[in-house]
CSV table of C-alpha atoms in Angstrom, one decimal:
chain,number,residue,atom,x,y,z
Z,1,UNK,CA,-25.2,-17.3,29.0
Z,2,UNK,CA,-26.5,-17.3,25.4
Z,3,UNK,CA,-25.3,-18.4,22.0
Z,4,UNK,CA,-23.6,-15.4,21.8
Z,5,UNK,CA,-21.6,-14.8,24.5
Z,6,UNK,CA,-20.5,-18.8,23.4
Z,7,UNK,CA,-19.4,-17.6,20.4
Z,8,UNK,CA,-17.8,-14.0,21.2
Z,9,UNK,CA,-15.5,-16.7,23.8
Z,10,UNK,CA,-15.0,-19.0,21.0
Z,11,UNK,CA,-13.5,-15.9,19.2
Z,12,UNK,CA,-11.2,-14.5,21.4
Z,13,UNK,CA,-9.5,-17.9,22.6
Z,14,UNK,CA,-9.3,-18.5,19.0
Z,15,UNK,CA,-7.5,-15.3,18.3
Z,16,UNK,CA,-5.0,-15.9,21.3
Z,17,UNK,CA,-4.2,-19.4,20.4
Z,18,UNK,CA,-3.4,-18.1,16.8
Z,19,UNK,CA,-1.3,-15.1,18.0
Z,20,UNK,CA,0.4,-18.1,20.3
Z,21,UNK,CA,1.0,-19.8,17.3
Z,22,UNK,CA,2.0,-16.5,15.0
Z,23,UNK,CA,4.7,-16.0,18.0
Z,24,UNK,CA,6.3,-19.3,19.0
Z,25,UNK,CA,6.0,-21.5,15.6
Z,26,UNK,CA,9.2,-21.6,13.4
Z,27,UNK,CA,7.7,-22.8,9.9
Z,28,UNK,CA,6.1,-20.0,8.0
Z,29,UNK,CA,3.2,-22.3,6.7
Z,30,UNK,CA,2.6,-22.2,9.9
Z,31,UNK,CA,2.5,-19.1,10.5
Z,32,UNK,CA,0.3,-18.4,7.8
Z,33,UNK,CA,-2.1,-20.6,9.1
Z,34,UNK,CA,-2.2,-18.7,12.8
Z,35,UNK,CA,-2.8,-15.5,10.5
Z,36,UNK,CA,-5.7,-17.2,8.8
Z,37,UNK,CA,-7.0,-18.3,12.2
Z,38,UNK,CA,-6.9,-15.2,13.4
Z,39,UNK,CA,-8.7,-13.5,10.3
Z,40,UNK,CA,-11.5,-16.2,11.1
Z,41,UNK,CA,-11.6,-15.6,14.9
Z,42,UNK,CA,-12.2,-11.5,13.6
Z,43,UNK,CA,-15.0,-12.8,11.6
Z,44,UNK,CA,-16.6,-14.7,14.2
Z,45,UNK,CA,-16.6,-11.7,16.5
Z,46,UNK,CA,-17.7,-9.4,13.5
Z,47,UNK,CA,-20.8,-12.0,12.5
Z,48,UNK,CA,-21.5,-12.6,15.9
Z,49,UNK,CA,-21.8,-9.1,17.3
Z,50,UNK,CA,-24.0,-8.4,13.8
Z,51,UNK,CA,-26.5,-11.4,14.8
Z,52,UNK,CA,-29.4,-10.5,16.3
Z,53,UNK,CA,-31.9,-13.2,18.1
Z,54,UNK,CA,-33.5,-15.6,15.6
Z,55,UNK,CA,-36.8,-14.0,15.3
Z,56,UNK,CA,-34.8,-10.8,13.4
Z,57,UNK,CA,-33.0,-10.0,10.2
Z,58,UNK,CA,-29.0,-9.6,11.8
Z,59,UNK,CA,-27.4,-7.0,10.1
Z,60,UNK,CA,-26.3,-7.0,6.9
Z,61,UNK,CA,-23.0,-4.6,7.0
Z,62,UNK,CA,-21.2,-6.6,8.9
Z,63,UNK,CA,-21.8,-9.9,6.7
Z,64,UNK,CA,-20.7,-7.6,3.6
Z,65,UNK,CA,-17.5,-6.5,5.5
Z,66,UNK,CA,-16.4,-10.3,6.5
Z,67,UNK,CA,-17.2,-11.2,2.7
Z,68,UNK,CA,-14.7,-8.8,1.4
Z,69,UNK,CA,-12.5,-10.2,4.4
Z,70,UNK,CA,-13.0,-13.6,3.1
Z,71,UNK,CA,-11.3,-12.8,-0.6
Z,72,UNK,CA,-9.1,-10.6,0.8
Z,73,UNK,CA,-7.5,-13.2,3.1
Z,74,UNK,CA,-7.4,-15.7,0.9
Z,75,UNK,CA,-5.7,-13.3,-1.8
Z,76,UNK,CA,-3.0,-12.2,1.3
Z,77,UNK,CA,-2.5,-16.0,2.0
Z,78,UNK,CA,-1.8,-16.6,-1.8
Z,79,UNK,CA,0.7,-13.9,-1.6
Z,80,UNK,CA,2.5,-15.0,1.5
Z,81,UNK,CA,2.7,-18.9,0.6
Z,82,UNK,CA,4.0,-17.5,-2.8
Z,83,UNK,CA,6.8,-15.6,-1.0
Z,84,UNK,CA,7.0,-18.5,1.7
Z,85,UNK,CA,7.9,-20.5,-1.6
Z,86,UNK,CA,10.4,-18.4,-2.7
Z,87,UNK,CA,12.4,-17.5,-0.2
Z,88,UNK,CA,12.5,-21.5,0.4
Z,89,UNK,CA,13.7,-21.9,-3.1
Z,90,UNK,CA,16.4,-19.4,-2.7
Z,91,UNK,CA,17.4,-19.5,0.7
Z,92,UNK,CA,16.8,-23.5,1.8
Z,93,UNK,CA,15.0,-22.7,4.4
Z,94,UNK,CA,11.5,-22.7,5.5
Z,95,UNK,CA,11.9,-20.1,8.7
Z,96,UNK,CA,12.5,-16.9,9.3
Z,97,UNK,CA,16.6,-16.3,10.1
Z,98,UNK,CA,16.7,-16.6,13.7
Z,99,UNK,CA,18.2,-12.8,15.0
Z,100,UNK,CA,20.0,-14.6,18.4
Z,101,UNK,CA,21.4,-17.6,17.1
Z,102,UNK,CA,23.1,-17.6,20.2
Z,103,UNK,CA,20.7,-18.5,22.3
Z,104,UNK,CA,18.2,-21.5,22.6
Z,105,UNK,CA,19.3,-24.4,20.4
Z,106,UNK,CA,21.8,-22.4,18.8
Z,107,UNK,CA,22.6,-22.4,15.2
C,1,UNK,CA,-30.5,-25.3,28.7
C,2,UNK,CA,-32.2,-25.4,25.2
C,3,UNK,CA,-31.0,-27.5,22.7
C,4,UNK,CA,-30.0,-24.6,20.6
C,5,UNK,CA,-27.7,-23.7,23.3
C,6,UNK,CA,-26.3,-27.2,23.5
C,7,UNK,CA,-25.4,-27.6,20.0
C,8,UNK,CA,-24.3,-24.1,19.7
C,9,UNK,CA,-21.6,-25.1,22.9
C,10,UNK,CA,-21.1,-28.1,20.9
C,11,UNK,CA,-19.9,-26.2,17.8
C,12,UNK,CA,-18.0,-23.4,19.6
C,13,UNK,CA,-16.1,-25.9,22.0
C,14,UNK,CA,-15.4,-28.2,18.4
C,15,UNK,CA,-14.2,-25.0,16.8
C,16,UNK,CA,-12.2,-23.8,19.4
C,17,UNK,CA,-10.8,-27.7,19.5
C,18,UNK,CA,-9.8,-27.7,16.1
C,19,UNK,CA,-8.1,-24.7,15.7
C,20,UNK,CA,-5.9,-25.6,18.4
C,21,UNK,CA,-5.6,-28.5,17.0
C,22,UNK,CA,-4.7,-27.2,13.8
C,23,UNK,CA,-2.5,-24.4,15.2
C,24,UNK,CA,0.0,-26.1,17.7
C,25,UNK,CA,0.3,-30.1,15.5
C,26,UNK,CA,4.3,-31.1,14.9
C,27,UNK,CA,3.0,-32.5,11.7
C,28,UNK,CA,2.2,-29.8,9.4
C,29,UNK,CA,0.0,-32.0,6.8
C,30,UNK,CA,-1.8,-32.7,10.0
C,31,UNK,CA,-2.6,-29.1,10.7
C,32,UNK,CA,-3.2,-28.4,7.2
C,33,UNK,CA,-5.7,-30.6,7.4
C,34,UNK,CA,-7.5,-29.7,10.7
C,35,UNK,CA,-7.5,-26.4,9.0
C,36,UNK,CA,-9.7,-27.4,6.0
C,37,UNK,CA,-12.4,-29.4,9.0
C,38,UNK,CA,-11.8,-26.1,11.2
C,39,UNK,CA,-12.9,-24.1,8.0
C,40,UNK,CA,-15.8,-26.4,7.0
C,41,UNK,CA,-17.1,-26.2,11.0
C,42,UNK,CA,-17.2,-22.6,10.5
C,43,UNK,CA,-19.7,-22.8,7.9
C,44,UNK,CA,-21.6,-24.8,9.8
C,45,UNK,CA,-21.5,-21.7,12.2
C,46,UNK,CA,-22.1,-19.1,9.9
C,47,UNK,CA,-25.6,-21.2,9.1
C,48,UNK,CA,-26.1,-21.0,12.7
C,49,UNK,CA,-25.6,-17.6,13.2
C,50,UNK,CA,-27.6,-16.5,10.1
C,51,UNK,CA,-25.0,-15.8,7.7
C,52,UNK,CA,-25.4,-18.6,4.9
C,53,UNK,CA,-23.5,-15.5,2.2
C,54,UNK,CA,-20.8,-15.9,4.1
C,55,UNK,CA,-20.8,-19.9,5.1
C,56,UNK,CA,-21.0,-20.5,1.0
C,57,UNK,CA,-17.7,-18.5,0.5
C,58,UNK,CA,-16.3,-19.9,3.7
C,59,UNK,CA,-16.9,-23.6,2.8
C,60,UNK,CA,-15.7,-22.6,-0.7
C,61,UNK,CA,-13.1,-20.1,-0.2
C,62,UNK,CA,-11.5,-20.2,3.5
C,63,UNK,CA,-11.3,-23.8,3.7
C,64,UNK,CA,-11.7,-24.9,0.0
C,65,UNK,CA,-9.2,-22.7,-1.9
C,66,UNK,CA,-6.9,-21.7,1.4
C,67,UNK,CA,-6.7,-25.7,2.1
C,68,UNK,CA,-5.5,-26.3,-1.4
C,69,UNK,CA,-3.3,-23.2,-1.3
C,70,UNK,CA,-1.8,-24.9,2.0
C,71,UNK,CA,-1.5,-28.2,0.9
C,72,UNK,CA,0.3,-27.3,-2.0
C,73,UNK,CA,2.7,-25.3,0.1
C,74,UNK,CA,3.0,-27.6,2.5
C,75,UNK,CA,4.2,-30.5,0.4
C,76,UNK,CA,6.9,-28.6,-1.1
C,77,UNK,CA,7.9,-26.9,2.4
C,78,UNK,CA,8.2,-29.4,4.4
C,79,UNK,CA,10.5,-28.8,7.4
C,80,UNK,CA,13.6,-30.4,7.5
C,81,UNK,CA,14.8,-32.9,10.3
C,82,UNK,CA,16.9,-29.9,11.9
C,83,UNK,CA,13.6,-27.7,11.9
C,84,UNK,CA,11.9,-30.5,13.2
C,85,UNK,CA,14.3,-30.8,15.7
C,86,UNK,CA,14.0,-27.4,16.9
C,87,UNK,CA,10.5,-27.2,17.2
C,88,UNK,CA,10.4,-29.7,19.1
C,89,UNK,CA,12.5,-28.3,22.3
C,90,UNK,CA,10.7,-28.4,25.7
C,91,UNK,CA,9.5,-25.4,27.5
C,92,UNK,CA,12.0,-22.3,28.0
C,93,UNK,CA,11.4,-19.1,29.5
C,94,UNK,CA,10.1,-17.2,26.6
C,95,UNK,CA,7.5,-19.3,26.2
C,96,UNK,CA,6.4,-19.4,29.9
C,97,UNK,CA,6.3,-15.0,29.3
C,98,UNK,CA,4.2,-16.0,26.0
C,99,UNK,CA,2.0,-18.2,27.7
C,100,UNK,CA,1.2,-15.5,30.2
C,101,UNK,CA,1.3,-12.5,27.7
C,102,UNK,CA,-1.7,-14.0,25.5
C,103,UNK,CA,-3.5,-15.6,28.9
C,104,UNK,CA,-3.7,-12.2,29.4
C,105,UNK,CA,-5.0,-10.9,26.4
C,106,UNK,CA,-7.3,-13.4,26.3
C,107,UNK,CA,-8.9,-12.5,29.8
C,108,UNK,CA,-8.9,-8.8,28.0
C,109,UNK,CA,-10.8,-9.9,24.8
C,110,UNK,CA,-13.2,-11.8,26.9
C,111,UNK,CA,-14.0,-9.4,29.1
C,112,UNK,CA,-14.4,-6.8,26.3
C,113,UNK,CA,-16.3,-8.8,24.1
C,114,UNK,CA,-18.8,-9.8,26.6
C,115,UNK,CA,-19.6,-6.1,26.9
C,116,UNK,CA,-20.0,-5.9,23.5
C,117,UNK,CA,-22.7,-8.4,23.7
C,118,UNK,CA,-24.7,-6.0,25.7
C,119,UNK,CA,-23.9,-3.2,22.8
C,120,UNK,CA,-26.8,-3.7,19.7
C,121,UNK,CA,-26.0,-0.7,17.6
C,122,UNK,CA,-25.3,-1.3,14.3
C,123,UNK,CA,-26.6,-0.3,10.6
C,124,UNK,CA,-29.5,-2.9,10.4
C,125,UNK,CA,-32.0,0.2,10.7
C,126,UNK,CA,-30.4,2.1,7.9
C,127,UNK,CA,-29.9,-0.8,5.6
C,128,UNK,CA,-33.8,-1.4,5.7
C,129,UNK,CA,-34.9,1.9,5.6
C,130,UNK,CA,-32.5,1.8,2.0
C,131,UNK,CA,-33.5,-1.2,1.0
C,132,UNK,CA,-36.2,0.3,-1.7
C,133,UNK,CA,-33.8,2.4,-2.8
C,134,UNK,CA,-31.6,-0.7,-4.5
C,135,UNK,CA,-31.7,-3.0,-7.6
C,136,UNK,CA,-30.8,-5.9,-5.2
C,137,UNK,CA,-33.3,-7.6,-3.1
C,138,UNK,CA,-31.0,-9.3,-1.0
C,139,UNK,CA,-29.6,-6.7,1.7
C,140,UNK,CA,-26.2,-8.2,1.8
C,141,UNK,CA,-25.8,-7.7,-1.8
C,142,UNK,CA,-27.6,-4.4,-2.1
C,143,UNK,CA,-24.6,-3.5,0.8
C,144,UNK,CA,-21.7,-5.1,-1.0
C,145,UNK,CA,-22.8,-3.5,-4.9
C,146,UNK,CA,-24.5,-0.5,-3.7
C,147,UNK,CA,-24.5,1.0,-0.8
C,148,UNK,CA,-20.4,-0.2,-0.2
C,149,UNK,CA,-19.8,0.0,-3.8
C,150,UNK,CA,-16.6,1.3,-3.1
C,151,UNK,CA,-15.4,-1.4,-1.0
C,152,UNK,CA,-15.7,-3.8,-3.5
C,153,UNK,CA,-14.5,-2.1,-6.1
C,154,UNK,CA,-11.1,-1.9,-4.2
C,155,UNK,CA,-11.2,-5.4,-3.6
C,156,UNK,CA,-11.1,-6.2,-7.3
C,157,UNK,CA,-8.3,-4.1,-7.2
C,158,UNK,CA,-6.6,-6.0,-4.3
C,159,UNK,CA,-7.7,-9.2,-5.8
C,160,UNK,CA,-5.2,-8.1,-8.7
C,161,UNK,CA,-2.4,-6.8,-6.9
C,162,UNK,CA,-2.2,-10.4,-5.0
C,163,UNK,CA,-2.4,-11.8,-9.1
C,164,UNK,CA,0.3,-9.5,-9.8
C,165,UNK,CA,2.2,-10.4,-6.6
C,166,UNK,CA,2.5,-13.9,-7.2
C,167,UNK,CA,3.5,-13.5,-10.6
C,168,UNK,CA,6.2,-11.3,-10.0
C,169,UNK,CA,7.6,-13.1,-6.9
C,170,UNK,CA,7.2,-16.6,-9.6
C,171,UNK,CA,9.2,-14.2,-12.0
C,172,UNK,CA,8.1,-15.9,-14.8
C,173,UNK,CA,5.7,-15.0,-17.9
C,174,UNK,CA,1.9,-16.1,-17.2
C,175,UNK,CA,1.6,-19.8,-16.2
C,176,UNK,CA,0.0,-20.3,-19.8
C,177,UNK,CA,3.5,-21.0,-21.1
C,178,UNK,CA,4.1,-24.1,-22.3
C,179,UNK,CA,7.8,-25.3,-21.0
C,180,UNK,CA,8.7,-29.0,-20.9
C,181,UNK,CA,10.1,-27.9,-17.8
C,182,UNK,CA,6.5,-26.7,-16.3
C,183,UNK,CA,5.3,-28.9,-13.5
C,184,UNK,CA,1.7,-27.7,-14.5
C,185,UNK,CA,1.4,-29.4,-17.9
C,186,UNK,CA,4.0,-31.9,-17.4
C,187,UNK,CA,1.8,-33.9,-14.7
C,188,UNK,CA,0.8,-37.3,-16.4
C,189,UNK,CA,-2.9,-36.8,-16.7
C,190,UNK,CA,-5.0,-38.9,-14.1
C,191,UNK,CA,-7.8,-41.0,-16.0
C,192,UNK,CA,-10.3,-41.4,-13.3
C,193,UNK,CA,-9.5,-37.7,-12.6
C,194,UNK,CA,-10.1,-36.8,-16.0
C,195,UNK,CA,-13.5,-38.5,-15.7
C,196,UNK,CA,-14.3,-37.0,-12.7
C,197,UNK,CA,-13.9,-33.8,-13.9
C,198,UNK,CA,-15.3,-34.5,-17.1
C,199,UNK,CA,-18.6,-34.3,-15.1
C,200,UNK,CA,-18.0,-31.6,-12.0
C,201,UNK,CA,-16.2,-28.8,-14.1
C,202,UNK,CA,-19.8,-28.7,-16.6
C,203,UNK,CA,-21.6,-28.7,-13.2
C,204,UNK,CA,-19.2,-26.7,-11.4
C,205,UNK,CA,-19.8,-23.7,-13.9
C,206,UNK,CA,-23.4,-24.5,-14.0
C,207,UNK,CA,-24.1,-23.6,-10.4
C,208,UNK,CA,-21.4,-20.6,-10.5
C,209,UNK,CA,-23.9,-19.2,-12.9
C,210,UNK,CA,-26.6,-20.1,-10.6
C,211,UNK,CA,-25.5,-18.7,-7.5
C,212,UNK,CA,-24.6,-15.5,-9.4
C,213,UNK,CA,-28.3,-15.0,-10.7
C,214,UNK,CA,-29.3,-16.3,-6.8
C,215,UNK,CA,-27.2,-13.2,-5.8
C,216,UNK,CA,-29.5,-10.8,-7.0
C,217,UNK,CA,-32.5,-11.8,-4.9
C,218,UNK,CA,-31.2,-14.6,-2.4
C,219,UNK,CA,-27.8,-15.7,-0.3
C,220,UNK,CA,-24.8,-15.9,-3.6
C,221,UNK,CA,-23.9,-13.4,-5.8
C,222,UNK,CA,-20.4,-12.8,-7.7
C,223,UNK,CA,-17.9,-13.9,-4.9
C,224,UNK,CA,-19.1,-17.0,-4.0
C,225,UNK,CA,-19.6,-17.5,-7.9
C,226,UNK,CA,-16.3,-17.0,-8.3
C,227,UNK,CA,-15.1,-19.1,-5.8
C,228,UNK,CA,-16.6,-21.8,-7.8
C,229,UNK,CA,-15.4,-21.1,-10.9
C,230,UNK,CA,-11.6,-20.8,-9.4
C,231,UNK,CA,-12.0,-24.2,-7.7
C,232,UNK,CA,-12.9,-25.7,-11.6
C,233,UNK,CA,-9.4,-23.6,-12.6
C,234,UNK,CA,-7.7,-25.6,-9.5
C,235,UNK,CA,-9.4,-28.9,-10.5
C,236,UNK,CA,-8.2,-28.6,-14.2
C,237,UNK,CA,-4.9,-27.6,-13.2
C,238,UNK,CA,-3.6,-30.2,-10.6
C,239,UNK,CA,-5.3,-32.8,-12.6
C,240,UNK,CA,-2.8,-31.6,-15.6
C,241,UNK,CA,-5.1,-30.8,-18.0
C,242,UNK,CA,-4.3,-28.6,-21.1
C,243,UNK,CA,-7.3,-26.2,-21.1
C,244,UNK,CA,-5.8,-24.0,-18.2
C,245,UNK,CA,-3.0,-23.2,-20.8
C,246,UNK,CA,-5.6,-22.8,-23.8
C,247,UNK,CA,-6.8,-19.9,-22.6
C,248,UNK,CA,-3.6,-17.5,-24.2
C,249,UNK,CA,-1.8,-15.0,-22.6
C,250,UNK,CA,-4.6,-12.0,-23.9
C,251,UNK,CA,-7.5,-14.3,-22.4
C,252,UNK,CA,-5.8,-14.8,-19.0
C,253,UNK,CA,-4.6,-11.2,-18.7
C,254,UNK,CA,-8.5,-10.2,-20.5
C,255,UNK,CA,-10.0,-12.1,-17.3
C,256,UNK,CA,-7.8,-11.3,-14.8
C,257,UNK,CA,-8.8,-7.3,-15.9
C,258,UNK,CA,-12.2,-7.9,-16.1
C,259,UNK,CA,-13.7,-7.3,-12.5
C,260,UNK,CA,-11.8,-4.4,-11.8
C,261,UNK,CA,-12.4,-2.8,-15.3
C,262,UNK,CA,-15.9,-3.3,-15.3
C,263,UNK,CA,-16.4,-1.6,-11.8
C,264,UNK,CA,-14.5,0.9,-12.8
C,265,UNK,CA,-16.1,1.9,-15.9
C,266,UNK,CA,-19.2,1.8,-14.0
C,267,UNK,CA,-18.0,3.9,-11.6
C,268,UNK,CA,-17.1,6.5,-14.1
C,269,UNK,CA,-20.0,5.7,-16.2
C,270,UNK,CA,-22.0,7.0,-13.0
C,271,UNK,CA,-19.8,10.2,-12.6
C,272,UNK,CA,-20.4,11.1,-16.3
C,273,UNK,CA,-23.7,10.9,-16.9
C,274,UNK,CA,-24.1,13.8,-14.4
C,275,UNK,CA,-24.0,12.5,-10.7
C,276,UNK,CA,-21.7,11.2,-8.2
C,277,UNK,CA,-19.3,8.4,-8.9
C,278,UNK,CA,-21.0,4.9,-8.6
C,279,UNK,CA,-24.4,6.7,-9.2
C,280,UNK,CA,-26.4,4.2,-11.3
C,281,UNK,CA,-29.4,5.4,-13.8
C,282,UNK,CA,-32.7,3.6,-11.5
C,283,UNK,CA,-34.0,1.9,-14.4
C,284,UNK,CA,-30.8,0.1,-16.0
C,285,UNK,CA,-29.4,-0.7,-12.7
C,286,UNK,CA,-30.1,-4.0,-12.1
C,287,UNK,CA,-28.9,-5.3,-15.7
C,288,UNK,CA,-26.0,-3.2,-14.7
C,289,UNK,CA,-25.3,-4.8,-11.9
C,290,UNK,CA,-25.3,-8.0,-12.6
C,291,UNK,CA,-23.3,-7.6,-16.0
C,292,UNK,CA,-20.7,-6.1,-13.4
C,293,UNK,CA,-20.9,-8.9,-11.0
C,294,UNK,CA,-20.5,-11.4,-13.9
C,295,UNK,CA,-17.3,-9.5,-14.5
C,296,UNK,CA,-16.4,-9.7,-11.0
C,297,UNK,CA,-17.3,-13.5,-10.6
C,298,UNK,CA,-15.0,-14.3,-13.8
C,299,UNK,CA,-12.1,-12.1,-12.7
C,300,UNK,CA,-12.6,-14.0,-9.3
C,301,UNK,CA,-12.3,-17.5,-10.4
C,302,UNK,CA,-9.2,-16.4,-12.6
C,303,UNK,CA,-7.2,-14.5,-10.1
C,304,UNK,CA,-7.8,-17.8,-7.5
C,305,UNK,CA,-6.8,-19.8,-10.2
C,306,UNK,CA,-4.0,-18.1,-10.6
C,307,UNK,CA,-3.3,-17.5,-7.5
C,308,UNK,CA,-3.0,-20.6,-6.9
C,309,UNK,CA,-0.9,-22.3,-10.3
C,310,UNK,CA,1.5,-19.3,-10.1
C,311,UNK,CA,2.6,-20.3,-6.4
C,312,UNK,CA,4.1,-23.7,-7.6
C,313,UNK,CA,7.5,-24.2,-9.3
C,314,UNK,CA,7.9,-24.9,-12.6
C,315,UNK,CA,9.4,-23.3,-15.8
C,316,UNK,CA,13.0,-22.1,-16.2
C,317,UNK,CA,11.3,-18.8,-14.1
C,318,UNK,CA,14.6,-18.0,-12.0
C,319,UNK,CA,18.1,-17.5,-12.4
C,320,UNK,CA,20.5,-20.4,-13.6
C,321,UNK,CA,21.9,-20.0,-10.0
C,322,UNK,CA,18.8,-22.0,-8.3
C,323,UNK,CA,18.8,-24.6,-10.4
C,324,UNK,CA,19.6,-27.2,-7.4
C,325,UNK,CA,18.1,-30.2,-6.2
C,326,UNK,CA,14.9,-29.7,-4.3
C,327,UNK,CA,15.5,-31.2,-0.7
């Protein structure tokens, strides 16, 4: 076992917690910050699979690619919180409509 | 087991700790804020895994700017007690067949990504052999102006859009209006905040220039610069102060424009003067570059600014209809 394969497990139970979270939490904060999680689990596996041992340069493509990532998701996350906001200030609410109201705790 | 190994178990299993942490908390201030340290550990990562472009606009960016952005959000959205309520109901059967569902794609990731361990492809090769081809000295620059000049160009653009996107959804005129009913110049100005920034917003722009001249030659360059000079724009606005307004509608729209325009008329530039598009004359194009990626790094720390002032409420934006009582 090396660095490595440490990180590449660190990224995928990172990205499964976060799709947990993107599936079963109500508030869309939230939910916007499984999304981010999972950006940032994709990065780890993107940086980590571009790293080679210490001695070497890693490569450089990758890094470039998670940098754009990095703006990008933070633009995305703007967008969403500024929607998030909205749809609060119109609708009074800070979730999604539930589509079986139903079931569950009914509403 | 080395040392290296150690800490590196340490950090993974403190990362993995957090974000669970931060993902499944009832309190959502609490997960904000395990977000922010689950963003700064990743830095620490990047460092470790020889990445330090990318910890800079992590530790700046992803949980500097992203935390704020949160926060902000967060205060005003918090849940209400029937929310609350709801989310915290006990186990049910959909989440038992969740639970299993992402066990299993986690046992799939795993098993997949330990293969890719095995797998070193990858451009590192190319990039070298390239490498005296480029104005830039530093390969990830060289790869994100040059040789994936196109990539970044887009970005500018999608950096923008999200500009434009907030705005619209805000549906008010550019936060440099000045309504008594604006919650961005309204805010009684902080004194020790005032002082505070008094001193880091001078600084702040000081080493955004640095780290942009860095970029031509060492880890930086115009994001991470940028990232800087947004989280001055942040600073000055939730401290209240008049200067983000100063600025006039022409200046913020000017600087918002700015990245992508300048890329753009590179681009063409390259086309005209009788080659492919992006194709830069060898001797002007490190000046080029770097005019362009001052551009970039000023367009950058507007749109975040904006990004982030444009989200809150404020200013007779909406319809009459809304005007109710927040909750």
């Amino acid at each position: 076992m090396t660095s490595v394969h440490l990180y590449l497990a660190a990224s995928a139970a990172l990205f499964c917690l976060a799709v947990g979270a993107l599936t079963r939490r109500r508030h869309l904060v939230s939910r916007i910050l499984a999304l981010n999680v999972c950006g940032s689990a994709v990065f780890l596996l993107f940086v980590t699979v571009a790293y080679r041992d210490a001695a070497a340069a890693p490569d450089p493509v990758p890094h470039a690619m998670v940098l754009t990532g990095i703006v990008v998701a933070v633009s995305a996350t703007a967008l969403a919180l500024a929607v998030a906001r909205r749809l609060a200030r119109d609708l009074g609410r800070t979730e999604l409509p539930d589509p079986h109201p139903d079931t569950e705790s009914g509403e | 087991m080395t040392l290296e190994l150690l800490l590196d178990l340490l950090l993974a299993a403190a990362l993995v700790g957090l974000g669970w942490r931060a993902l499944w908390s009832e309190d959502l201030f609490t997960s904000v804020v395990l977000f922010i340290a689950f963003g700064l550990l990743m830095a620490v990562v990047w460092v470790r895994l020889a990445a330090p472009d990318i910890a800079l606009a992590e530790a700046a960016v992803g949980a500097g700017i992203t935390g704020a952005l949160l926060l902000d959000a967060a205060r005003e959205l918090r849940p209400t007690a029937r929310e609350a309520r709801r989310a915290r109901r006990g186990a049910t059967v959909v989440g038992a067949l969740t639970f299993a569902a992402v066990l299993a794609l986690f046992i799939v990731l795993a098993a997949t990504m330990l293969e890719l361990a095995e797998q070193r492809g990858g451009l590192a090769a190319a990039v070298v052999g390239a490498m005296p081809d480029a104005a830039s000295a530093h390969p990830v620059t060289a790869v994100l102006l040059e040789f994936r000049g196109y990539d970044t160009w887009l970005e500018t653009g999608v950096l923008l859009l999200a500009a434009l996107g907030v705005l619209a959804v805000r549906g008010a005129q550019l936060p440099t209006d000045v309504d008594s009913g604006s919650e961005v110049v309204s805010a009684a100005p902080d004194r020790m905040l005032g002082a505070l920034l008094r001193t880091l917003v001078p600084l702040l722009v000081l080493c955004a220039g640095y780290l942009l001249w860095l970029g031509t030659h060492a880890p930086g360059g115009a994001f991470q610069s940028g990232a800087l000079l947004g989280a001055a724009g942040i600073l000055l606005a939730v401290s209240g102060a008049r200067s983000v307004t100063a600025l006039g509608t022409i200046g913020l729209r000017l600087a918002l424009l700015a990245g992508l325009v300048a890329f753009t008329v590179v681009a063409a530039g390259g086309a005209l003067l009788g080659g492919s598009l992006f194709e830069l004359p060898r001797a002007a194009a490190k000046v080029i570059l770097v005019l362009v990626e001052t551009a970039v790094a000023v367009s950058v720390g507007m749109t975040l600014t904006v990004l982030f002032v444009a989200g809150r409420p404020g200013g007779p934006a909406y319809s009459p209809v809304q005007r109710e009582e927040p909750r």
